[in-house]
PDB file of C-alpha atoms in Angstrom:
ATOM      1  CA  MET A   1      95.301 -54.081 -42.537  1.00  0.00           C
ATOM      2  CA  TYR A   2      93.808 -57.520 -41.980  1.00  0.00           C
ATOM      3  CA  THR A   3      90.307 -58.157 -43.295  1.00  0.00           C
ATOM      4  CA  PHE A   4      88.197 -60.568 -41.277  1.00  0.00           C
ATOM      5  CA  GLU A   5      86.211 -63.284 -42.939  1.00  0.00           C
ATOM      6  CA  ASP A   6      82.739 -63.829 -41.485  1.00  0.00           C
ATOM      7  CA  PRO A   7      82.903 -67.104 -39.521  1.00  0.00           C
ATOM      8  CA  MET A   8      80.001 -68.310 -37.405  1.00  0.00           C
ATOM      9  CA  GLU A   9      82.287 -68.294 -34.402  1.00  0.00           C
ATOM     10  CA  ILE A  10      85.809 -67.382 -33.386  1.00  0.00           C
ATOM     11  CA  ILE A  11      87.914 -68.614 -30.503  1.00  0.00           C
ATOM     12  CA  LEU A  12      89.049 -65.703 -28.346  1.00  0.00           C
ATOM     13  CA  SER A  13      91.974 -66.365 -26.014  1.00  0.00           C
ATOM     14  CA  THR A  14      93.058 -64.077 -23.204  1.00  0.00           C
ATOM     15  CA  ARG A  15      96.244 -64.323 -21.180  1.00  0.00           C
ATOM     16  CA  HIS A  16      96.038 -64.557 -17.398  1.00  0.00           C
ATOM     17  CA  ALA A  17      98.446 -62.685 -15.136  1.00  0.00           C
ATOM     18  CA  ASP A  18     100.352 -65.951 -14.553  1.00  0.00           C
ATOM     19  CA  GLY A  19     100.884 -66.417 -18.311  1.00  0.00           C
ATOM     20  CA  ARG A  20      98.232 -69.093 -18.930  1.00  0.00           C
ATOM     21  CA  TRP A  21      95.833 -68.647 -21.842  1.00  0.00           C
ATOM     22  CA  SER A  22      92.074 -69.188 -21.604  1.00  0.00           C
ATOM     23  CA  ALA A  23      90.025 -69.793 -24.732  1.00  0.00           C
ATOM     24  CA  ARG A  24      86.341 -69.166 -25.309  1.00  0.00           C
ATOM     25  CA  PRO A  25      84.180 -69.476 -28.420  1.00  0.00           C
ATOM     26  CA  LEU A  26      82.437 -66.217 -29.309  1.00  0.00           C
ATOM     27  CA  TRP A  27      80.061 -65.063 -31.973  1.00  0.00           C
ATOM     28  CA  MET A  28      81.473 -62.326 -34.159  1.00  0.00           C
ATOM     29  CA  VAL A  29      79.661 -59.991 -36.521  1.00  0.00           C
ATOM     30  CA  LEU A  30      80.904 -57.666 -39.215  1.00  0.00           C
ATOM     31  CA  VAL A  31      79.427 -54.183 -39.527  1.00  0.00           C
ATOM     32  CA  ASP A  32      80.809 -51.673 -42.005  1.00  0.00           C
ATOM     33  CA  GLY A  33      83.915 -53.806 -42.476  1.00  0.00           C
ATOM     34  CA  ARG A  34      84.733 -53.991 -38.759  1.00  0.00           C
ATOM     35  CA  ALA A  35      84.556 -57.069 -36.533  1.00  0.00           C
ATOM     36  CA  TYR A  36      82.669 -56.956 -33.214  1.00  0.00           C
ATOM     37  CA  VAL A  37      82.156 -59.289 -30.264  1.00  0.00           C
ATOM     38  CA  ARG A  38      80.105 -59.117 -27.081  1.00  0.00           C
ATOM     39  CA  SER A  39      80.073 -60.852 -23.748  1.00  0.00           C
ATOM     40  CA  ALA A  40      76.732 -62.689 -23.593  1.00  0.00           C
ATOM     41  CA  PHE A  41      77.041 -62.652 -19.792  1.00  0.00           C
ATOM     42  CA  GLY A  42      77.891 -58.966 -19.580  1.00  0.00           C
ATOM     43  CA  ARG A  43      80.642 -57.533 -17.428  1.00  0.00           C
ATOM     44  CA  ARG A  44      80.790 -60.547 -15.137  1.00  0.00           C
ATOM     45  CA  SER A  45      82.544 -62.703 -17.779  1.00  0.00           C
ATOM     46  CA  ALA A  46      86.150 -63.344 -16.786  1.00  0.00           C
ATOM     47  CA  TRP A  47      87.456 -62.976 -20.353  1.00  0.00           C
ATOM     48  CA  TYR A  48      85.795 -59.558 -20.634  1.00  0.00           C
ATOM     49  CA  ARG A  49      87.316 -58.384 -17.352  1.00  0.00           C
ATOM     50  CA  ARG A  50      90.759 -59.555 -18.514  1.00  0.00           C
ATOM     51  CA  VAL A  51      90.343 -57.631 -21.782  1.00  0.00           C
ATOM     52  CA  LEU A  52      89.473 -54.466 -19.868  1.00  0.00           C
ATOM     53  CA  GLY A  53      92.534 -55.106 -17.703  1.00  0.00           C
ATOM     54  CA  ARG A  54      94.696 -54.981 -20.860  1.00  0.00           C
ATOM     55  CA  ALA A  55      95.410 -58.719 -21.112  1.00  0.00           C
ATOM     56  CA  ASP A  56      97.012 -60.048 -24.275  1.00  0.00           C
ATOM     57  CA  VAL A  57      94.317 -61.227 -26.660  1.00  0.00           C
ATOM     58  CA  ARG A  58      94.351 -63.429 -29.731  1.00  0.00           C
ATOM     59  CA  ILE A  59      91.679 -64.965 -31.918  1.00  0.00           C
ATOM     60  CA  ALA A  60      91.538 -68.166 -33.903  1.00  0.00           C
ATOM     61  CA  ALA A  61      89.372 -68.496 -36.983  1.00  0.00           C
ATOM     62  CA  ALA A  62      89.702 -70.041 -40.431  1.00  0.00           C
ATOM     63  CA  SER A  63      92.543 -67.633 -41.268  1.00  0.00           C
ATOM     64  CA  GLY A  64      94.671 -68.834 -38.346  1.00  0.00           C
ATOM     65  CA  ARG A  65      95.571 -67.308 -35.002  1.00  0.00           C
ATOM     66  CA  LEU A  66      95.994 -63.568 -34.752  1.00  0.00           C
ATOM     67  CA  PRO A  67      96.915 -61.194 -31.940  1.00  0.00           C
ATOM     68  CA  VAL A  68      94.261 -58.481 -31.677  1.00  0.00           C
ATOM     69  CA  ALA A  69      93.293 -55.488 -29.610  1.00  0.00           C
ATOM     70  CA  LEU A  70      89.717 -55.016 -28.445  1.00  0.00           C
ATOM     71  CA  ARG A  71      88.281 -51.529 -28.089  1.00  0.00           C
ATOM     72  CA  PRO A  72      84.995 -50.813 -26.240  1.00  0.00           C
ATOM     73  CA  VAL A  73      82.234 -49.323 -28.388  1.00  0.00           C
ATOM     74  CA  GLY A  74      80.108 -46.700 -26.668  1.00  0.00           C
ATOM     75  CA  ASP A  75      78.534 -44.900 -29.620  1.00  0.00           C
ATOM     76  CA  PRO A  76      74.857 -45.961 -29.831  1.00  0.00           C
ATOM     77  CA  GLY A  77      74.815 -45.834 -33.667  1.00  0.00           C
ATOM     78  CA  PRO A  78      77.159 -48.775 -34.236  1.00  0.00           C
ATOM     79  CA  VAL A  79      75.760 -50.609 -31.200  1.00  0.00           C
ATOM     80  CA  ARG A  80      72.311 -50.662 -32.830  1.00  0.00           C
ATOM     81  CA  ARG A  81      73.739 -51.850 -36.187  1.00  0.00           C
ATOM     82  CA  ILE A  82      75.682 -54.529 -34.317  1.00  0.00           C
ATOM     83  CA  TRP A  83      72.437 -55.621 -32.610  1.00  0.00           C
ATOM     84  CA  ASP A  84      70.825 -55.942 -36.050  1.00  0.00           C
ATOM     85  CA  ALA A  85      73.831 -57.903 -37.364  1.00  0.00           C
ATOM     86  CA  TYR A  86      73.623 -60.432 -34.513  1.00  0.00           C
ATOM     87  CA  ARG A  87      69.907 -60.884 -35.135  1.00  0.00           C
ATOM     88  CA  ALA A  88      70.393 -61.317 -38.895  1.00  0.00           C
ATOM     89  CA  LYS A  89      73.337 -63.722 -38.602  1.00  0.00           C
ATOM     90  CA  TYR A  90      72.254 -65.909 -35.674  1.00  0.00           C
ATOM     91  CA  GLY A  91      68.529 -65.239 -35.173  1.00  0.00           C
ATOM     92  CA  LEU A  92      67.194 -68.210 -37.114  1.00  0.00           C
ATOM     93  CA  CYS A  93      69.568 -70.826 -35.730  1.00  0.00           C
ATOM     94  CA  ARG A  94      69.842 -69.615 -32.099  1.00  0.00           C
ATOM     95  CA  PRO A  95      66.990 -67.191 -31.305  1.00  0.00           C
ATOM     96  CA  GLY A  96      67.243 -67.586 -27.505  1.00  0.00           C
ATOM     97  CA  SER A  97      70.968 -66.928 -27.505  1.00  0.00           C
ATOM     98  CA  VAL A  98      70.505 -63.861 -29.709  1.00  0.00           C
ATOM     99  CA  VAL A  99      68.183 -62.416 -27.070  1.00  0.00           C
ATOM    100  CA  SER A 100      71.001 -62.803 -24.508  1.00  0.00           C
ATOM    101  CA  VAL A 101      73.753 -61.344 -26.682  1.00  0.00           C
ATOM    102  CA  ASN A 102      71.502 -58.429 -27.642  1.00  0.00           C
ATOM    103  CA  GLY A 103      70.280 -57.667 -24.127  1.00  0.00           C
ATOM    104  CA  PRO A 104      71.272 -54.388 -22.479  1.00  0.00           C
ATOM    105  CA  GLU A 105      73.940 -55.966 -20.247  1.00  0.00           C
ATOM    106  CA  ALA A 106      75.628 -57.700 -23.197  1.00  0.00           C
ATOM    107  CA  ALA A 107      75.254 -54.702 -25.528  1.00  0.00           C
ATOM    108  CA  ALA A 108      77.176 -52.623 -22.973  1.00  0.00           C
ATOM    109  CA  THR A 109      80.162 -54.958 -23.504  1.00  0.00           C
ATOM    110  CA  THR A 110      80.430 -54.483 -27.276  1.00  0.00           C
ATOM    111  CA  LEU A 111      84.064 -54.595 -28.392  1.00  0.00           C
ATOM    112  CA  CYS A 112      85.618 -53.834 -31.772  1.00  0.00           C
ATOM    113  CA  LEU A 113      88.512 -56.048 -32.895  1.00  0.00           C
ATOM    114  CA  THR A 114      91.370 -53.818 -33.988  1.00  0.00           C
ATOM    115  CA  ASP A 115      95.065 -54.045 -34.712  1.00  0.00           C
ATOM    116  CA  ALA A 116      94.896 -57.603 -36.019  1.00  0.00           C
ATOM    117  CA  GLY A 117      98.201 -58.873 -37.302  1.00  0.00           C
ATOM    118  CA  GLN A 118      98.776 -62.216 -38.911  1.00  0.00           C
ATOM    119  CA  VAL A 119     101.524 -64.190 -37.250  1.00  0.00           C
ATOM    120  CA  PRO A 120     102.941 -67.554 -38.284  1.00  0.00           C
ATOM    121  CA  GLN A 121     102.713 -69.179 -34.851  1.00  0.00           C
ATOM    122  CA  LEU A 122     101.824 -68.120 -31.318  1.00  0.00           C
ATOM    123  CA  PRO A 123     103.027 -69.924 -28.204  1.00  0.00           C
ATOM    124  CA  ALA A 124     100.509 -72.336 -26.676  1.00  0.00           C
TER     125      ALA A 124
END
């Protein structure tokens, strides 16, 4: 099992139906040893819709590029702890953005990064 470091931001890439990759920087938080991301713009974000449509997903962080799976989080217990983690990690440096990522629309898009596997190189 891969253990995530705690970077300020990761680059999440999703594959389009035509094979192209799109990359987007995202804030990531760790709660109870699990990594979580949210769509600050809620369900209207294209990357989020691709993830729900089962697109291939990979992340880039200090450890390199990794293929991952993203699983929606519906349980309110972790969602509240994730809210607290965003506030603690980013609240002082980006308070306005934390309000967005912790709003109800964004909180409804909470995803857990799972099935991360380190790979030597992924195609561009």
